[in-house]
Amino acid sequence: MHVRASYLLSCLVTAVAAEYDSPSSSICDALASALPNSTFAPETTTYNASISSYPFAQSRLHPTCIVRPQAAEDVATAVRLLRKSRGTKFAVKGGGHNANAGFNNIEDGITIDMQSLNRVEHYADVARVGAGALWQNVYDVVGKRGHAVLGGRIGVVGVAGFVTGGGISHFSPERGWACDYVVNFQIVLANGSIVNANATSHPSLFAALKGGQNNFGVITRFDLKTFLHGPVWGGRIVYAPQVDTALATAFTDFKYNQSVHPETYDPYAAGWVTFSYNQTAKAFLNAAVLWYTKPEVKPGALKDLTSLGPQVMNGMATGPVGDSTRNASMAVKASPPNRRTIWATTTFRITPTIVHSIHTLWKSLILDLYKTYPAAGFVPELTFQALPPPPRNSTPPNSLGFSPTSTPEKDLVFLQVVFHHTDGNATTGLTEKLKEFVNLFDGLAEEEGVKSDWIYLNFAAGFQDPLRGYGEEVLKRLRKVSKRYDPEGFFQRQTAGFKLWKGNGTDQHWW
Ligand SMILES: Cc1cc2nc3c(=O)[nH]c(=O)nc-3n(C[C@H](O)[C@H](O)[C@H](O)COP(=O)(O)OP(=O)(O)OC[C@H]3O[C@@H](n4cnc5c(N)ncnc54)[C@H](O)[C@@H]3O)c2cc1C
Ligand SMILES: *[C@@H]1O[C@H](CO)[C@@H](O)[C@H](O)[C@H]1NC(C)=O
Ligand SMILES: *[C@@H]1O[C@H](CO)[C@@H](O)[C@H](O)[C@H]1NC(C)=O
Ligand SMILES: *[C@@H]1O[C@H](CO)[C@@H](O)[C@H](O)[C@H]1NC(C)=O
Ligand SMILES: *[C@@H]1O[C@H](CO)[C@@H](O)[C@H](O)[C@H]1NC(C)=O
Ligand SMILES: *[C@@H]1O[C@H](CO)[C@@H](O)[C@H](O)[C@H]1NC(C)=O
Ligand SMILES: *[C@@H]1O[C@H](CO)[C@@H](O)[C@H](O)[C@H]1NC(C)=O
Ligand SMILES: *[C@@H]1O[C@H](CO)[C@@H](O)[C@H](O)[C@H]1NC(C)=O
Ligand SMILES: *[C@@H]1O[C@H](CO)[C@@H](O)[C@H](O)[C@H]1NC(C)=O
Ligand SMILES: *[C@@H]1O[C@H](CO)[C@@H](O)[C@H](O)[C@H]1NC(C)=O
């Protein structure tokens, strides 16, 4: 049996009888006795259901046990037990839609699956949302009273990861990041206490959670600001294969106009364009997913994108935002069950040429990958989208690193490089390719002098470093909050994700 040295040491120090067991299996025993109705061993129906609830095959890892807390107190109990065993690693799952293996599930450790904490209650203009809720739950509840929230544009995505990484919604061009609509986080800290972090209670923690994701605690409830909102106009448009350069041009015009003529900024125009490839048809697949949140004056700045043709399919429809997110989920649910997805992202300033140069290079690179991985079920995507405006001076800050006077919503664009595949043996090679693609695209942006250091955490690959992308000043602030609320570095050491310290020679941790 493989027993970690640090675990042996802690056994000696605490004079606990040595067990010839892994640290996680003894913690699982302790969890099962403290939370008998919420701890599940491998092979049980609930354990299996938790594993199959991950959307990507690479996330379906097998922990020693799964805890499904039914109340914030259960999370606190789990945290207190986990903290006692420094050798035990754990993962927290919100909606499970982060693509980085190990971030929301773990092999041979403990997974806290928040899915039972999914209650959504709506009072006046605040939705109280359990940290295991999916966005569709939230839209459905607040939609009954004609309200909307800044949430995911596809209903199946989880609230917890989305909000703590920033969160881009249909309404973001007008209203900003989803995390800026959080009025309160209920969170379990490393010492096991349950606190509220909001503008008046633990304000530095409140700011840190908006972009700092899982570095400070396990969030158990999000209180989100809601607002009355009528229907939106939106959906997916698929263009003919030859409409690829023209689509890049239409997206560039849309964004570049706003960058050079800020007064033309249209706060109701949202969405993205995606280039893909259909290997069966041997043709490029060009699509846009767009919304205009004020349908009575549509299409506004989306004009070039929505009128571009020929179109193969046009799903633009007017309806409540929750209908749109439910429709959008269907396409995602239709993807192959054994699909593995890896992704990475980078950000740059929009110019008349940069989207074209990246798109052209991407087209020349992907066909080679089909030759290298002919049987890997490979499907590549290249997506471009806009960023939300930062909170202005009078609103509580987030930790995403944009100054209150900056205008990333007008000047910057980010891209996602996505490699879907079905053969797990291709993942390592494709991840190297993903790195190479990002480096090449960054190189093009550098050549034009338009590369930004900012990296969107919610689409960042495990090998990227979005927290450093927020800038030195923000990183320092986040580290200070970590030292204050987690003085032993529990969330730095025992759970994966984007961490505040690398813990190597150049970037020493403090514990
Ligand atoms: C189909 C799809 C559509 C998407 N659409 C959008 C979009 O419209 N806009 C956008 O901005 N992004 C979008 N994303 C990206 C999305 O924001 C991220 O994938 C995000 O991680 C999803 O949140 P989750 O709760 O499902 O993730 P999870 O994988 O469950 O969690 C992600 C990270 O957050 C941590 N975490 C989870 N729960 C908690 C908690 N309770 N407390 C502390 N830490 C926690 C986890 O440990 C993990 O590291 C989309 C992704 C997919 C796959
Ligand atoms: C577990 O569930 C059983 C049956 O529903 C119940 O009687 C018991 O009180 C629960 N135990 C705990 C610790 O919640
Ligand atoms: C859970 O899944 C495992 C592995 O697929 C299987 O052997 C086991 O029978 C399943 N358990 C139940 C209760 O379905
Ligand atoms: C902020 O936290 C305090 C302390 O728990 C609480 O009394 C207050 O209601 C919270 N504010 C909001 C907006 O939730
Ligand atoms: C961009 O600006 C040009 C020139 O002012 C104009 O012709 C075009 O319609 C604008 N396009 C969009 C999408 O705003
Ligand atoms: C790819 O092309 C094939 C053959 O033309 C078609 O049947 C299939 O629907 C296409 N797939 C997508 C995702 O468009
Ligand atoms: C959702 O899809 C249905 C069925 O295709 C369609 O009738 C409806 O208009 C769509 N609604 C929205 C808001 O997209
Ligand atoms: C890799 O290929 C081997 C042999 O075909 C197979 O048994 C194994 O499951 C594959 N691994 C993954 C991660 O898919
Ligand atoms: C846990 O830490 C918080 C924040 O530092 C503090 O307010 C609280 O009193 C601590 N609780 C316990 C039980 O030590
Ligand atoms: C240590 O971390 C720094 C900062 O991120 C990184 O540049 C360096 O490569 C790391 N060194 C090792 C040995 O991992």
Tab-separated table of N, CA and C in Angstrom, residues 236-244 247 278 281 283-288 305-316:
chain	number	residue	atom	x	y	z
A	236	ARG	N	-28.983	30.344	-32.518
A	236	ARG	CA	-27.785	29.930	-33.237
A	236	ARG	C	-28.003	30.068	-34.733
A	237	ILE	N	-27.000	30.609	-35.410
A	237	ILE	CA	-27.044	30.680	-36.873
A	237	ILE	C	-25.881	29.863	-37.412
A	238	VAL	N	-26.163	28.968	-38.351
A	238	VAL	CA	-25.083	28.235	-39.008
A	238	VAL	C	-24.992	28.751	-40.441
A	239	TYR	N	-23.792	29.161	-40.821
A	239	TYR	CA	-23.579	29.716	-42.154
A	239	TYR	C	-23.036	28.632	-43.080
A	240	ALA	N	-23.136	28.868	-44.357
A	240	ALA	CA	-22.574	27.933	-45.345
A	240	ALA	C	-21.050	27.873	-45.193
A	241	PRO	N	-20.444	26.731	-45.586
A	241	PRO	CA	-18.997	26.564	-45.394
A	241	PRO	C	-18.155	27.692	-45.985
A	242	GLN	N	-18.600	28.284	-47.103
A	242	GLN	CA	-17.769	29.330	-47.727
A	242	GLN	C	-17.847	30.656	-46.973
A	243	VAL	N	-18.795	30.776	-46.017
A	243	VAL	CA	-18.953	32.035	-45.280
A	243	VAL	C	-18.025	32.024	-44.065
A	244	ASP	N	-16.732	31.841	-44.300
A	244	ASP	CA	-15.853	31.831	-43.131
A	244	ASP	C	-15.065	33.133	-42.997
A	247	LEU	N	-17.466	35.798	-42.150
A	247	LEU	CA	-17.905	35.773	-40.756
A	247	LEU	C	-16.843	36.433	-39.861
A	278	ASN	N	-16.133	19.929	-39.971
A	278	ASN	CA	-16.903	18.685	-40.046
A	278	ASN	C	-16.132	17.720	-40.932
A	281	ALA	N	-18.171	15.787	-43.675
A	281	ALA	CA	-18.479	16.589	-44.857
A	281	ALA	C	-17.214	17.183	-45.472
A	283	ALA	N	-15.715	19.817	-44.513
A	283	ALA	CA	-16.045	21.231	-44.714
A	283	ALA	C	-15.954	21.995	-43.396
A	284	PHE	N	-15.599	23.262	-43.504
A	284	PHE	CA	-15.609	24.102	-42.307
A	284	PHE	C	-17.047	24.408	-41.934
A	285	LEU	N	-17.238	24.544	-40.623
A	285	LEU	CA	-18.574	24.757	-40.080
A	285	LEU	C	-18.496	26.101	-39.359
A	286	ASN	N	-19.279	27.066	-39.828
A	286	ASN	CA	-19.154	28.419	-39.292
A	286	ASN	C	-20.464	28.819	-38.640
A	287	ALA	N	-20.405	29.212	-37.392
A	287	ALA	CA	-21.643	29.488	-36.667
A	287	ALA	C	-21.500	30.714	-35.779
A	288	ALA	N	-22.648	31.276	-35.416
A	288	ALA	CA	-22.665	32.352	-34.425
A	288	ALA	C	-23.790	32.041	-33.457
A	305	LEU	N	-23.842	40.453	-38.631
A	305	LEU	CA	-23.752	39.029	-38.297
A	305	LEU	C	-25.056	38.299	-38.600
A	306	THR	N	-26.190	38.940	-38.323
A	306	THR	CA	-27.462	38.228	-38.504
A	306	THR	C	-27.919	38.245	-39.962
A	307	SER	N	-27.419	39.216	-40.756
A	307	SER	CA	-27.860	39.268	-42.153
A	307	SER	C	-26.897	38.532	-43.093
A	308	LEU	N	-25.743	38.158	-42.574
A	308	LEU	CA	-24.745	37.466	-43.393
A	308	LEU	C	-25.299	36.137	-43.932
A	309	GLY	N	-24.986	35.822	-45.188
A	309	GLY	CA	-25.473	34.566	-45.757
A	309	GLY	C	-24.511	34.057	-46.810
A	310	PRO	N	-24.808	32.895	-47.439
A	310	PRO	CA	-25.975	32.052	-47.139
A	310	PRO	C	-25.905	31.365	-45.768
A	311	GLN	N	-27.106	31.176	-45.195
A	311	GLN	CA	-27.213	30.499	-43.910
A	311	GLN	C	-27.806	29.108	-44.118
A	312	VAL	N	-27.298	28.143	-43.358
A	312	VAL	CA	-27.764	26.764	-43.449
A	312	VAL	C	-28.889	26.541	-42.436
A	313	MET	N	-28.821	27.316	-41.339
A	313	MET	CA	-29.791	27.141	-40.254
A	313	MET	C	-29.881	28.474	-39.529
A	314	ASN	N	-31.102	28.855	-39.148
A	314	ASN	CA	-31.245	30.084	-38.372
A	314	ASN	C	-32.240	29.848	-37.238
A	315	GLY	N	-31.741	29.799	-36.010
A	315	GLY	CA	-32.579	29.496	-34.848
A	315	GLY	C	-32.927	30.729	-34.031
A	316	MET	N	-32.769	31.928	-34.597
A	316	MET	CA	-33.052	33.141	-33.829
A	316	MET	C	-34.545	33.190	-33.487
